[in-house]
PDB file of C-alpha atoms in Angstrom:
ATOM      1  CA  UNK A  40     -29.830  18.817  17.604  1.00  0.00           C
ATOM      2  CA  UNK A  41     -26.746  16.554  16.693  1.00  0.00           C
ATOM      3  CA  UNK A  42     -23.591  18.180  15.353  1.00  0.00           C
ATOM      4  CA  UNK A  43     -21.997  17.121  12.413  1.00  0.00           C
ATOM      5  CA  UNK A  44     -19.251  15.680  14.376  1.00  0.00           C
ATOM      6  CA  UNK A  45     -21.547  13.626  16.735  1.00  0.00           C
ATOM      7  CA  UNK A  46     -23.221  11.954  13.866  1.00  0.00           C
ATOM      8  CA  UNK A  47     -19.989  10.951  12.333  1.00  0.00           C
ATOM      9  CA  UNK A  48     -19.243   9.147  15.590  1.00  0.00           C
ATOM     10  CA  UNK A  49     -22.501   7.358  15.419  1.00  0.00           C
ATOM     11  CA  UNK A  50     -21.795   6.569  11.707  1.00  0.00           C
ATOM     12  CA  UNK A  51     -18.095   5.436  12.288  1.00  0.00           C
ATOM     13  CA  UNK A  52     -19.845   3.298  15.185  1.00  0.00           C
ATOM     14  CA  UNK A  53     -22.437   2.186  13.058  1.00  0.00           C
ATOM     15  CA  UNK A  54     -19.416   1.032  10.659  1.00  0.00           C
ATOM     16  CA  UNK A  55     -17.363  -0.732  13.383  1.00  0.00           C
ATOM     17  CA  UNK A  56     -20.323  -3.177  14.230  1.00  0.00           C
ATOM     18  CA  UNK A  57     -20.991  -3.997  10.860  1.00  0.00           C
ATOM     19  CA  UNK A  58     -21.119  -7.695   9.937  1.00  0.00           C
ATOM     20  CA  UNK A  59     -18.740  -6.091   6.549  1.00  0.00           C
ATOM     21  CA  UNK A  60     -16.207  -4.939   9.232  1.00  0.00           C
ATOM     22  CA  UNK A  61     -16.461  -7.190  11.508  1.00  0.00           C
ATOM     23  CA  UNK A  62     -15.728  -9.942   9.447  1.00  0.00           C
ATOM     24  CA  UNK A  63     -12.754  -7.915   7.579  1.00  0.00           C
ATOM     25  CA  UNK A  64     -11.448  -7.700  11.218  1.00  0.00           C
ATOM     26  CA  UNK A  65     -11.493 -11.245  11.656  1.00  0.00           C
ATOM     27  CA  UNK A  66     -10.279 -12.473   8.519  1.00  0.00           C
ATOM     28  CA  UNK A  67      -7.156  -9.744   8.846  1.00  0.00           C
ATOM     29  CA  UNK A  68      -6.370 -11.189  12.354  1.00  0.00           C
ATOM     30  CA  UNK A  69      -7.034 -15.026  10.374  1.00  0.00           C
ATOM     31  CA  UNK A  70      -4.513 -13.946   7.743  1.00  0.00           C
ATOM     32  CA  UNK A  71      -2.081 -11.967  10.238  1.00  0.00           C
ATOM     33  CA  UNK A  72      -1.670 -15.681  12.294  1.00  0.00           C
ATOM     34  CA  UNK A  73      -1.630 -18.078   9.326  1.00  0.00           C
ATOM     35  CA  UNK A  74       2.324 -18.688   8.964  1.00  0.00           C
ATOM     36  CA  UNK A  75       1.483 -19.976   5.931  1.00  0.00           C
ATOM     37  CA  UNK A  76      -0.642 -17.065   4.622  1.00  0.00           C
ATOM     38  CA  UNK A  77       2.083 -14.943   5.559  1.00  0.00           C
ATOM     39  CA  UNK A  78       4.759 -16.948   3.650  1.00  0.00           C
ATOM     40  CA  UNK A  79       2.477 -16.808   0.273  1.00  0.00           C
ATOM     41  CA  UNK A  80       1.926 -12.737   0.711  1.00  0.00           C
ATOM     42  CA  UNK A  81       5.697 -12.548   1.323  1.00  0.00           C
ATOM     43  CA  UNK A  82       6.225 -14.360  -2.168  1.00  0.00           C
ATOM     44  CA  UNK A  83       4.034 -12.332  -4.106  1.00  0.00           C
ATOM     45  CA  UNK A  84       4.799  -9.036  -2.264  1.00  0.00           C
ATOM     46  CA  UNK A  85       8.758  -9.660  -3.823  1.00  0.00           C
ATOM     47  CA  UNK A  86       7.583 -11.045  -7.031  1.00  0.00           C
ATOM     48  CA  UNK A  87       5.098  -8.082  -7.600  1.00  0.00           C
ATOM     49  CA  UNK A  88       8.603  -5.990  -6.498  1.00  0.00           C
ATOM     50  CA  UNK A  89      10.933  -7.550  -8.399  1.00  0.00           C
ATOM     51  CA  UNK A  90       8.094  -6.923 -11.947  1.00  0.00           C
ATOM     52  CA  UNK A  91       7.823  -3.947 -10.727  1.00  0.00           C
ATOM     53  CA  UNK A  92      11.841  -3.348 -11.478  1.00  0.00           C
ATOM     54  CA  UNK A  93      12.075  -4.524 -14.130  1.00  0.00           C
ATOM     55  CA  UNK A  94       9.512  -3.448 -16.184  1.00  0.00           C
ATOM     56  CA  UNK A  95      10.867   0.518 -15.228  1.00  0.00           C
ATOM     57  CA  UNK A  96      14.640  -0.948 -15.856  1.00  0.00           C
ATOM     58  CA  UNK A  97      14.092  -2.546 -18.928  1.00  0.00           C
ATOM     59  CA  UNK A  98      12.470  -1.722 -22.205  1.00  0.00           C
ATOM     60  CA  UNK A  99      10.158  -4.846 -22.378  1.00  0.00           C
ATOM     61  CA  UNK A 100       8.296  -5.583 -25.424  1.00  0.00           C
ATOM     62  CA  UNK A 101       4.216  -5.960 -24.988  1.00  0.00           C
ATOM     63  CA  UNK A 102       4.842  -9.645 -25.030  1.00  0.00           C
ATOM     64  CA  UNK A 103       7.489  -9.400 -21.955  1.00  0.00           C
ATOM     65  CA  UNK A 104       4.809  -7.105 -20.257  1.00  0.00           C
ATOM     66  CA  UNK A 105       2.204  -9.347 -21.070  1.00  0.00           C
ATOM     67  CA  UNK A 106       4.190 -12.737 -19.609  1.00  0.00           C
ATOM     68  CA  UNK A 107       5.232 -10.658 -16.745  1.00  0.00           C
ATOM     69  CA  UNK A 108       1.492  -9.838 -15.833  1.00  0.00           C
ATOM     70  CA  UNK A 109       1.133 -13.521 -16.340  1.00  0.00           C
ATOM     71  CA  UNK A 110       3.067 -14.133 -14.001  1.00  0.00           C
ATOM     72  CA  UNK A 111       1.582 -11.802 -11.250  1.00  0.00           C
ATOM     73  CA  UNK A 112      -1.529 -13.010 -11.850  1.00  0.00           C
ATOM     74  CA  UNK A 113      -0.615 -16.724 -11.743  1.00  0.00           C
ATOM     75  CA  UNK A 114       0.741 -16.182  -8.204  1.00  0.00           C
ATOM     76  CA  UNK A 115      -1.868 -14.351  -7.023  1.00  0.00           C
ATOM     77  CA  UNK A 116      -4.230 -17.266  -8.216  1.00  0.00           C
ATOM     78  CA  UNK A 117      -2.058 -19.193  -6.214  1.00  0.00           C
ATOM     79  CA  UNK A 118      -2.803 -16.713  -3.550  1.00  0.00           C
ATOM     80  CA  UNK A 119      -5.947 -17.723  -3.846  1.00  0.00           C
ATOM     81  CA  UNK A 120      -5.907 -21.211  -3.336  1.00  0.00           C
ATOM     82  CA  UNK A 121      -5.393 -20.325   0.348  1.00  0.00           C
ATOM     83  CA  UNK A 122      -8.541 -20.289   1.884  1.00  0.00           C
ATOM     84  CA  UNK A 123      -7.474 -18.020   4.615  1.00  0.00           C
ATOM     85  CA  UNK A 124      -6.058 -15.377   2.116  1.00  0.00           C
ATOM     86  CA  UNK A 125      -9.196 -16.121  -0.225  1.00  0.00           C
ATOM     87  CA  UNK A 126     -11.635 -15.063   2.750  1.00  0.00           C
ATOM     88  CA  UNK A 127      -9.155 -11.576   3.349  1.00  0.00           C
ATOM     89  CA  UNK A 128      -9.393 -10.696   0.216  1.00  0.00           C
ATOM     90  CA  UNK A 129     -13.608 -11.243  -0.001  1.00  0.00           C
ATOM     91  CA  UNK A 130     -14.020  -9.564   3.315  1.00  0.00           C
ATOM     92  CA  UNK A 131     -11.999  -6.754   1.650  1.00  0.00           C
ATOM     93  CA  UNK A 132     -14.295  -6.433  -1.473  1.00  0.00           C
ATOM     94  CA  UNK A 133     -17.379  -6.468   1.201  1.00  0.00           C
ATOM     95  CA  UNK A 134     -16.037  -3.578   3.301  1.00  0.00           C
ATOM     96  CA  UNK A 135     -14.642  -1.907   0.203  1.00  0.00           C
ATOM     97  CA  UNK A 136     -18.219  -1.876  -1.584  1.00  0.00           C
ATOM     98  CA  UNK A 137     -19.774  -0.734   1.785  1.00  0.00           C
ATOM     99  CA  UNK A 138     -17.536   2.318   2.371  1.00  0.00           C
ATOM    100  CA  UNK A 139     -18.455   3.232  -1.070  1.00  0.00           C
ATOM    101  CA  UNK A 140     -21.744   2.739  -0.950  1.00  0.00           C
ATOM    102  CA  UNK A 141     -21.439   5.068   2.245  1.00  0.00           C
ATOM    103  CA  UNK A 142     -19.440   7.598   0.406  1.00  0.00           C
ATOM    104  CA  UNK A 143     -21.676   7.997  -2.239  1.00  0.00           C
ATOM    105  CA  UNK A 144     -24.777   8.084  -0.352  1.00  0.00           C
ATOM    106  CA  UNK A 145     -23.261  11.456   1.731  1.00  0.00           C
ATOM    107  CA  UNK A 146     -21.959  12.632  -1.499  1.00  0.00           C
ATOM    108  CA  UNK A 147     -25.479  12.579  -3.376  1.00  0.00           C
ATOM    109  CA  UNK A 148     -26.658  14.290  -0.306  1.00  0.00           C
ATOM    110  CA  UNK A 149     -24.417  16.986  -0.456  1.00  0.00           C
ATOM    111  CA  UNK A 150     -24.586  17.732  -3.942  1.00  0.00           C
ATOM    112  CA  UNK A 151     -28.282  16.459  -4.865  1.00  0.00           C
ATOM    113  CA  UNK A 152     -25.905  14.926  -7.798  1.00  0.00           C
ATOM    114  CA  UNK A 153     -26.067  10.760  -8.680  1.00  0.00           C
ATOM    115  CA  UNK A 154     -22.996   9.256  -8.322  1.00  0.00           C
ATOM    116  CA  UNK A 155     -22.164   5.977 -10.581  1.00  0.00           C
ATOM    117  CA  UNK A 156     -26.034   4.725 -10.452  1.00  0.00           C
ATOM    118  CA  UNK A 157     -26.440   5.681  -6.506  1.00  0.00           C
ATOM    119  CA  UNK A 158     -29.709   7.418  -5.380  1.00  0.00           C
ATOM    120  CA  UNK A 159     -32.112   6.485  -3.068  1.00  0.00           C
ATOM    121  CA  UNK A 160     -34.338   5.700  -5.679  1.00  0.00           C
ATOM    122  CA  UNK A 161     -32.278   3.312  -7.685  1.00  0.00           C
ATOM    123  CA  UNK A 162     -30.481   1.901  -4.229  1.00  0.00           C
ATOM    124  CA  UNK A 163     -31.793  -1.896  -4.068  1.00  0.00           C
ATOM    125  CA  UNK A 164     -28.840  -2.746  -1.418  1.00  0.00           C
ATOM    126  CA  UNK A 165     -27.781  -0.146   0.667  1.00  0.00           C
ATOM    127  CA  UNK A 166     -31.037   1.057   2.539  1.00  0.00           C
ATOM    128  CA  UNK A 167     -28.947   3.871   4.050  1.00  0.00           C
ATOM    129  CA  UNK A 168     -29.418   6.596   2.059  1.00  0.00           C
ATOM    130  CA  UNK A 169     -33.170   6.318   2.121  1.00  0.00           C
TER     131      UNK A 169
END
């Protein structure tokens, strides 16, 4: 009989070789090379920062909060404009949603309890907790 411990290996191997990590993998090493990539990140890393500042520092009004977020958010759509940062970021949302989808499947299993809409009778795109 497998341990606990031995079928978390096959699961965390299961994980490594899927297309949702494997393609995270590659658009992280993508993103890591692109000088360009880097440059933009770098920009909105110290903008984010600097908002960040400020809006503890300084009693803004909800319209300064509001044209600050404006702000953020019109930099990150700049962000992404950059195809190599754009794919990062989807490959992040695909691994993200897979990890929970693999978190809640062990956690219904656990608990016999449905977690946000997961159970292996309402699962249309998982397949792994049935």
């Amino acid at each position: 009989m497998d341990t606990i411990i031995e079928k978390a290996k096959k699961l965390g191997q299961m994980i490594a070789g899927s297309k949702e990590y494997i393609r995270l993998k590659d658009a992280e090493t993508n993103q890591k090379n692109d000088e360009q990539a880097q440059q933009m990140l770098a920009q909105y890393t110290e903008l984010k920062k600097k908002a960040a500042i400020r809006m503890k520092q300084e009693q803004l009004g909800s319209e300064d909060i509001s044209a600050v977020k404006k702000e953020i958010q019109d930099e990150f759509d700049k962000l992404m404009q950059n195809e190599v940062i754009k794919e990062y970021v989807e490959a992040k949302k695909a691994f993200d949603n897979l990890a929970q989808l693999v978190n809640e499947g062990i956690s219904y299993y656990i608990t016999s309890q449905e977690k946000k809409g997961c159970a292996p009778s309402k699962c249309g795109g998982c397949s792994g907790c049935q």
